[in-house]
PDB file of C-alpha atoms and ligand atoms in Angstrom:
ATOM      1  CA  UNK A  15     -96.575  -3.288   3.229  1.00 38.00           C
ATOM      2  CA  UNK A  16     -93.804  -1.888   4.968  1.00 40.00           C
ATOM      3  CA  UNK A  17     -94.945  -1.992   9.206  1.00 40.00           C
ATOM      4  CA  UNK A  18     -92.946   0.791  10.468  1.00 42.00           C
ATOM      5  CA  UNK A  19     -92.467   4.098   8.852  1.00 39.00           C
ATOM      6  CA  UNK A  20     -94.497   3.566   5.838  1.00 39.00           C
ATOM      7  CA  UNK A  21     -94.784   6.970   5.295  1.00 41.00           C
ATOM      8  CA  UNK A  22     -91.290   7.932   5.031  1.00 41.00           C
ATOM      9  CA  UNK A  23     -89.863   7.280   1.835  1.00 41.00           C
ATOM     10  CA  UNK A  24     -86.075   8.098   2.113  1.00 42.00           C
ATOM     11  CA  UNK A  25     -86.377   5.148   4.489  1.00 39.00           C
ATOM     12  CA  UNK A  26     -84.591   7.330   7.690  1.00 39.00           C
ATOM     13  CA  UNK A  27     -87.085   6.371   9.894  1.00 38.00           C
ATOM     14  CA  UNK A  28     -86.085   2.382   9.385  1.00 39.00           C
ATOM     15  CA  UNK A  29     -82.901   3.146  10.018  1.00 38.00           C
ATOM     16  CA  UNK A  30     -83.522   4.941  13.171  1.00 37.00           C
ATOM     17  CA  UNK A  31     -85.264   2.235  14.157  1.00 39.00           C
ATOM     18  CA  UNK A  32     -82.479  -0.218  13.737  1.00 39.00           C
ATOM     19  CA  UNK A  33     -80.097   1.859  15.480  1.00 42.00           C
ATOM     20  CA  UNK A  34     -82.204   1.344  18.158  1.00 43.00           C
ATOM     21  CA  UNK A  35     -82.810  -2.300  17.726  1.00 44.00           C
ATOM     22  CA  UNK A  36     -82.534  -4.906  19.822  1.00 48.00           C
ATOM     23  CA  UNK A  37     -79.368  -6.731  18.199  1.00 47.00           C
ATOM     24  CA  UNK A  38     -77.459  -3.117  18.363  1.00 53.00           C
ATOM     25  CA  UNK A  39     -78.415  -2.689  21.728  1.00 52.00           C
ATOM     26  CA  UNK A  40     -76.851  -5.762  22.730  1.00 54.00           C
ATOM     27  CA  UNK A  41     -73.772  -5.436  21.444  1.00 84.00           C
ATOM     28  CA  UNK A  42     -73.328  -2.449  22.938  1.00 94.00           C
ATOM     29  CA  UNK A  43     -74.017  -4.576  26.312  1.00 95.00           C
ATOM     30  CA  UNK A  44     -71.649  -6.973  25.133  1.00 96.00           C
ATOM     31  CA  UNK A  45     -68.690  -4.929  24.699  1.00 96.00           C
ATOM     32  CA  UNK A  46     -69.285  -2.918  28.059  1.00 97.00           C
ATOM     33  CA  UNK A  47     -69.006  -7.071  29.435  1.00 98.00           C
ATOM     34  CA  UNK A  48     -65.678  -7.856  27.744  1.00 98.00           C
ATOM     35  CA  UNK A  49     -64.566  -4.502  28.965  1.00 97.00           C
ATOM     36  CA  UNK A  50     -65.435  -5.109  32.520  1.00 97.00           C
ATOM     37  CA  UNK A  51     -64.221  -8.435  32.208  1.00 98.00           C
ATOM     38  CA  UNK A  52     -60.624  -6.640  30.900  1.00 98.00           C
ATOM     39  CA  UNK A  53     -61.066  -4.250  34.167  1.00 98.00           C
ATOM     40  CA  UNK A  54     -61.420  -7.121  36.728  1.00 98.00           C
ATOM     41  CA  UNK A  55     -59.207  -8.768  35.287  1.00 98.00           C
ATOM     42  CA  UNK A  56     -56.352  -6.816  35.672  1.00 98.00           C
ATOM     43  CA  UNK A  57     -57.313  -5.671  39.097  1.00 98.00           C
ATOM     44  CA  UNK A  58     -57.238  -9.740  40.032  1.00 98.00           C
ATOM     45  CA  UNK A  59     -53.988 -10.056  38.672  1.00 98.00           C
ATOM     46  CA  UNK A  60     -52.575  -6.798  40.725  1.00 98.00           C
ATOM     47  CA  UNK A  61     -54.086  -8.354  43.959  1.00 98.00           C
ATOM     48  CA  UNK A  62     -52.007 -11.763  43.530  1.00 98.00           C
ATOM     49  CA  UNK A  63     -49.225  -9.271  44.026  1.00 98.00           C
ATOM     50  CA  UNK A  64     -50.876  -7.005  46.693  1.00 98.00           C
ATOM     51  CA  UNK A  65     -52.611  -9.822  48.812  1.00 98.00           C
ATOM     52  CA  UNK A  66     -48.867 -11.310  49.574  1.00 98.00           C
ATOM     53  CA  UNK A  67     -47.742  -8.065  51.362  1.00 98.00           C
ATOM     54  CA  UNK A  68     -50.527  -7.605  52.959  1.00 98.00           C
ATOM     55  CA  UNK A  69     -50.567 -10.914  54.704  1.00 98.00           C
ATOM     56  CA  UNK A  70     -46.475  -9.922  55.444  1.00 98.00           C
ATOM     57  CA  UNK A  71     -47.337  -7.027  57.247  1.00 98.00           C
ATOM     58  CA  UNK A  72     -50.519  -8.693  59.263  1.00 98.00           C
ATOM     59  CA  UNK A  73     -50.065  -9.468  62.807  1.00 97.00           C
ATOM     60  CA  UNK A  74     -53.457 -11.529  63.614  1.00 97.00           C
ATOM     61  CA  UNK A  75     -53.562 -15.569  62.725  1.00 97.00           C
ATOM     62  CA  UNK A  76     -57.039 -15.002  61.968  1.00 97.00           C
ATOM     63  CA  UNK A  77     -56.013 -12.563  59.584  1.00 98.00           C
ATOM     64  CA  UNK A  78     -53.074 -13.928  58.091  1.00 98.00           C
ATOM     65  CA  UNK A  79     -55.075 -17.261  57.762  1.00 98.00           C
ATOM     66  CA  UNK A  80     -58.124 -15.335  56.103  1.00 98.00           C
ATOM     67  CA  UNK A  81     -56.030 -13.280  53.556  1.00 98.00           C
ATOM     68  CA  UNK A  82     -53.712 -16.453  52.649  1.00 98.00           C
ATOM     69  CA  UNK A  83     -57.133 -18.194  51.822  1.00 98.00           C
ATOM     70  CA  UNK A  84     -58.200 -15.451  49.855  1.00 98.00           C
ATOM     71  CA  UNK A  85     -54.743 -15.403  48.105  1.00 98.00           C
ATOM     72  CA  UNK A  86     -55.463 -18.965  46.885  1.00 98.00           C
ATOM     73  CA  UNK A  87     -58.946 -18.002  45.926  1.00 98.00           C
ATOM     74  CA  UNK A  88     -57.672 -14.844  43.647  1.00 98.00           C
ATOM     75  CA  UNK A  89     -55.669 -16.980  42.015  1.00 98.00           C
ATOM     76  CA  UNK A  90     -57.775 -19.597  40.874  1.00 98.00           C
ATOM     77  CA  UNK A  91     -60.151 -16.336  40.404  1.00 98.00           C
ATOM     78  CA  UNK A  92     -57.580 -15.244  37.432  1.00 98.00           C
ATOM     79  CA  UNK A  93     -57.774 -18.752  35.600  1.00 98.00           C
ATOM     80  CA  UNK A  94     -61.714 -18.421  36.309  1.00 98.00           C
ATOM     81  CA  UNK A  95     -61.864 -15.175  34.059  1.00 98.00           C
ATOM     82  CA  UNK A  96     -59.364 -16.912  31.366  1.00 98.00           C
ATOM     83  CA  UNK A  97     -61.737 -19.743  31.134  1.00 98.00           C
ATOM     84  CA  UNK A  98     -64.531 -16.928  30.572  1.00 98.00           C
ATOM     85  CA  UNK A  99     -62.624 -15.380  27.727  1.00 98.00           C
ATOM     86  CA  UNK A 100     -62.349 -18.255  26.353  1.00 98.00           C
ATOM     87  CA  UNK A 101     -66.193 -19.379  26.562  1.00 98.00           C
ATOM     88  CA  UNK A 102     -67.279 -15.563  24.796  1.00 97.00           C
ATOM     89  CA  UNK A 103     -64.477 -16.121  22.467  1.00 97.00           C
ATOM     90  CA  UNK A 104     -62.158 -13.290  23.267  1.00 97.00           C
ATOM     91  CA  UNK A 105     -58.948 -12.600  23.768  1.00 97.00           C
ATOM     92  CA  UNK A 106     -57.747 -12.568  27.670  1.00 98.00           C
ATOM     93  CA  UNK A 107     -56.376  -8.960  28.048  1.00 97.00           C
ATOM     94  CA  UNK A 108     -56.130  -6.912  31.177  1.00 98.00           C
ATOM     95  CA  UNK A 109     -56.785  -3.068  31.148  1.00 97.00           C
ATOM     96  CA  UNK A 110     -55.349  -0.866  34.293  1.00 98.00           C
ATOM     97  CA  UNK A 111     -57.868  -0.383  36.278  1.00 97.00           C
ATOM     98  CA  UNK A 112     -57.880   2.460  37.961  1.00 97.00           C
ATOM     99  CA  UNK A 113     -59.953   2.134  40.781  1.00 98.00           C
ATOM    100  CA  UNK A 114     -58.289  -1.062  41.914  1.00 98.00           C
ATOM    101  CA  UNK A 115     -54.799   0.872  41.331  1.00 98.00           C
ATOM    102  CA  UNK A 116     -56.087   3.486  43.956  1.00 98.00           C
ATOM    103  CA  UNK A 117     -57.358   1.091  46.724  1.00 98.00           C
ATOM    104  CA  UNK A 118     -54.076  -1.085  46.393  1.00 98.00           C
ATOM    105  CA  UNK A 119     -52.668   2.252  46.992  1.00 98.00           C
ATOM    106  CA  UNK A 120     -54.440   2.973  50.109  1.00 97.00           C
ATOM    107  CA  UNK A 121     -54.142  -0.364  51.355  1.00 98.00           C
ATOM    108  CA  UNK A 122     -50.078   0.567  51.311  1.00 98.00           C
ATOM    109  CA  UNK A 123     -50.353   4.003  52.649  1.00 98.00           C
ATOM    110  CA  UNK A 124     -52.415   2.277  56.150  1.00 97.00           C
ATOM    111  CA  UNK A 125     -49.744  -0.003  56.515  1.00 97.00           C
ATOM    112  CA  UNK A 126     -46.653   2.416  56.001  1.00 97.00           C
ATOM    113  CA  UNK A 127     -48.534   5.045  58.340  1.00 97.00           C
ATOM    114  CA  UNK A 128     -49.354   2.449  61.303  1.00 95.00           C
ATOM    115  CA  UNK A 129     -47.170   0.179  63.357  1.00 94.00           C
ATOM    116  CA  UNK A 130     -47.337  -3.608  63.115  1.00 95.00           C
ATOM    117  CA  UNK A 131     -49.879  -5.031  65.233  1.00 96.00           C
ATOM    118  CA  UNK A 132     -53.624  -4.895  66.040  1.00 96.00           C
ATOM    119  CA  UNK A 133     -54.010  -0.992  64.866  1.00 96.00           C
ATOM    120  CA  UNK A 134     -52.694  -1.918  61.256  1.00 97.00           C
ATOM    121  CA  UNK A 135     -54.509  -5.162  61.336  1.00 97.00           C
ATOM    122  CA  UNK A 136     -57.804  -2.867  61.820  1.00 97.00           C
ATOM    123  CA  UNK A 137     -56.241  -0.500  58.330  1.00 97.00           C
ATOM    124  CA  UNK A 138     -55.549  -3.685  56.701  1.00 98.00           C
ATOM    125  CA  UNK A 139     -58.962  -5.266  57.276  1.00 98.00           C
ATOM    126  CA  UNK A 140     -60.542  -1.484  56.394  1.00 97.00           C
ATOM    127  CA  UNK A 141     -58.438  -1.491  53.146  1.00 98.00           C
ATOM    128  CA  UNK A 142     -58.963  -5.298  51.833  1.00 98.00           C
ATOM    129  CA  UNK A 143     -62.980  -4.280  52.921  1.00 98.00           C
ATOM    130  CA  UNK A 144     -63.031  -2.174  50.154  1.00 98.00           C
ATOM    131  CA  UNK A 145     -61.119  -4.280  47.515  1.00 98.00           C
ATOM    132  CA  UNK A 146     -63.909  -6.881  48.331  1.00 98.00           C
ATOM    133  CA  UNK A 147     -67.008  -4.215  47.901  1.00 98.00           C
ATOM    134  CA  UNK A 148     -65.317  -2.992  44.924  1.00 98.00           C
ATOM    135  CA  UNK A 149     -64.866  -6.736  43.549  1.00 98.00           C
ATOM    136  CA  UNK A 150     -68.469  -7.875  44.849  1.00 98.00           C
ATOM    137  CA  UNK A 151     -70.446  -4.514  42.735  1.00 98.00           C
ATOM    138  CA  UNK A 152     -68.374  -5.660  38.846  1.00 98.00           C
ATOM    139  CA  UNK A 153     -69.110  -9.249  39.437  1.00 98.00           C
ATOM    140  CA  UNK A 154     -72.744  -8.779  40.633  1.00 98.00           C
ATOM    141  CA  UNK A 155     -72.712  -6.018  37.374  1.00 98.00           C
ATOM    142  CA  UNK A 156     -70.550  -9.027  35.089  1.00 98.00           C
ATOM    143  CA  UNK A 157     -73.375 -11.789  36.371  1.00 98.00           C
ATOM    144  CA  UNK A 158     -76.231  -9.662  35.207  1.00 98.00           C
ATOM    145  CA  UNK A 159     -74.620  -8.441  31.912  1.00 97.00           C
ATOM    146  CA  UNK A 160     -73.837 -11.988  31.591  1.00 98.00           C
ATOM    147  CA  UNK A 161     -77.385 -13.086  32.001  1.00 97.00           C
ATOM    148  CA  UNK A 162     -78.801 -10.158  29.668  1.00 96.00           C
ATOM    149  CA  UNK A 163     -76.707 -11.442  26.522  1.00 95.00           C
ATOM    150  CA  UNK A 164     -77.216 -14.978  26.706  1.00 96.00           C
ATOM    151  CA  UNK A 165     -73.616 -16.129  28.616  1.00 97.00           C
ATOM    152  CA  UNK A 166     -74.936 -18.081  30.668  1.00 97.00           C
ATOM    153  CA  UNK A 167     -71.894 -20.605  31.454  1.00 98.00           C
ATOM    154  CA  UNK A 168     -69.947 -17.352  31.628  1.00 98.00           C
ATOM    155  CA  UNK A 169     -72.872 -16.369  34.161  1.00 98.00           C
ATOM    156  CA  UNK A 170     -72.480 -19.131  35.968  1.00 98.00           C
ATOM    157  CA  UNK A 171     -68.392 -19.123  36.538  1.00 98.00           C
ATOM    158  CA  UNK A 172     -68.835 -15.766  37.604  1.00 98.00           C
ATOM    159  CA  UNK A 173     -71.134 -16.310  39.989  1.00 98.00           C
ATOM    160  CA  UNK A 174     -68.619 -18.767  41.879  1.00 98.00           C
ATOM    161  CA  UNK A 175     -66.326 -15.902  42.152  1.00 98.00           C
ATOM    162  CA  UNK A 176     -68.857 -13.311  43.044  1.00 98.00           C
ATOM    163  CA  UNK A 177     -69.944 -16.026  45.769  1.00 98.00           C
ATOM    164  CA  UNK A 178     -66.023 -16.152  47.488  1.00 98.00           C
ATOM    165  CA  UNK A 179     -65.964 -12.290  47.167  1.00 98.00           C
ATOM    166  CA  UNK A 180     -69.060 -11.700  49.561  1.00 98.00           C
ATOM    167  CA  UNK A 181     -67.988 -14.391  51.857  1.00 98.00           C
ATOM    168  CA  UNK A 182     -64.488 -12.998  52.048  1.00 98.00           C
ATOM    169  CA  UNK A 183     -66.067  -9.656  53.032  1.00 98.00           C
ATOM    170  CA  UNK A 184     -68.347 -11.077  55.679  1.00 98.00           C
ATOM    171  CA  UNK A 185     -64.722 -13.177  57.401  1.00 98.00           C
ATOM    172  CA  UNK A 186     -63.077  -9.686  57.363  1.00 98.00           C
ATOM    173  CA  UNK A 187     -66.508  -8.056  59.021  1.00 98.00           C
ATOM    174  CA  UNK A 188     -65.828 -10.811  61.750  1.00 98.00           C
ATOM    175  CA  UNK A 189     -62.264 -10.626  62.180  1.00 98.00           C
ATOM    176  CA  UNK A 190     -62.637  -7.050  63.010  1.00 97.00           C
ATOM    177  CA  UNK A 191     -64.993  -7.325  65.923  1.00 96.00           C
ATOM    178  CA  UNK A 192     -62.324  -8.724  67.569  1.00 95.00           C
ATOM    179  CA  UNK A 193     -58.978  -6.782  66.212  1.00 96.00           C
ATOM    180  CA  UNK A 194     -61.095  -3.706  66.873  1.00 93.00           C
ATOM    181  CA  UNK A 195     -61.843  -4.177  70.155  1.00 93.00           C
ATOM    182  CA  UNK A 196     -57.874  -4.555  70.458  1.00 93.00           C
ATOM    183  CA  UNK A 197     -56.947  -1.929  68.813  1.00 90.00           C
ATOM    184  CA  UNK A 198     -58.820   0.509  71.009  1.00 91.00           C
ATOM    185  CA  UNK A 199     -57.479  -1.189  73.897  1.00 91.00           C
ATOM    186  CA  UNK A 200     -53.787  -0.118  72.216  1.00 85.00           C
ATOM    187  CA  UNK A 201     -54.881   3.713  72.937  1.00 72.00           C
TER     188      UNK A 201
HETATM  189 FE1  LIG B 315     -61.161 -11.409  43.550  1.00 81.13          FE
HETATM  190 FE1  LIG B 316     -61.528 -10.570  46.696  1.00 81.13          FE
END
């Protein structure tokens, strides 16, 4: 005896049932993943070129020493998400991602409109602030979606780079109680 939708003999309410499934369901989950995965990985690839002008047009050691570290870190971040391709089995492709195109932007618009020193170290800080939040909310999203369908090494190289996002965030956060002290003092 059939369990669900006995009563329906042109069998549409089994197949409504597997549309909603759980295996459907998951693949749906699973291609919003590789699709993120595409996203970020694009916008890691446009930082390696962003980060480096950035860090010409910074003023503050600190600074310059922070955003050269996180250079080297978005780098090896880029071979991270190859290696995650490669565990899921998929093809390492990079879609334009939009949002990342539009703070990289910004970032160049604060450092055209300021003059070098502590004031554009403040806009630079601001700008690379929001690359990080941006970065921190898809890998917190790729880590759970990870964890959902069953990538868990995936999860787990993710999480390394999620890890150097928020602690990148928290240097810049106190970098700038200092620059922005300066930069007042520039009025
Ligand atoms: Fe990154
Ligand atoms: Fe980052």
């Amino acid at each position: 005896m059939e369990k669900n939708g006995s009563h329906n003999s042109d069998g549409k309410v089994n197949q409504h049932l597997a549309k909603g499934g759980k295996a459907d369901a998951s693949n749906g989950l699973r291609s919003l993943f590789v699709d993120e995965l595409k996203d970020i990985y694009w916008a890691e690839k446009a930082l390696t070129k962003a980060l480096p002008k950035m860090i010409e047009k910074a003023t503050s050691e600190e600074l310059v020493e922070a955003l050269e570290m996180h250079l080297e870190q978005t780098e090896e971040q880029v071979v991270r998400l190859e290696k995650v391709f490669e565990i899921i089995s998929e093809k390492a492709e990079a879609k334009k991602c939009e949002a990342m195109a539009g703070l990289i932007k910004e970032a160049e618009e604060i450092m055209e409109s300021t003059e070098e020193g502590v004031v554009r170290d403040a806009g630079i800080i601001a700008a690379g602030q929001k690359v990080e939040h941006y970065e921190i909310a898809t890998y917190g999203t790729l880590c759970a979606f990870a964890k959902m369908i069953g990538e868990s090494e995936a999860g787990s190289i993710l999480h390394l780079t999620l890890t150097e996002e928020k602690a990148a965030d928290e240097k810049l956060s106190e970098i700038s109680d200092t620059i922005n002290v300066e930069a007042l003092a520039e009025n």
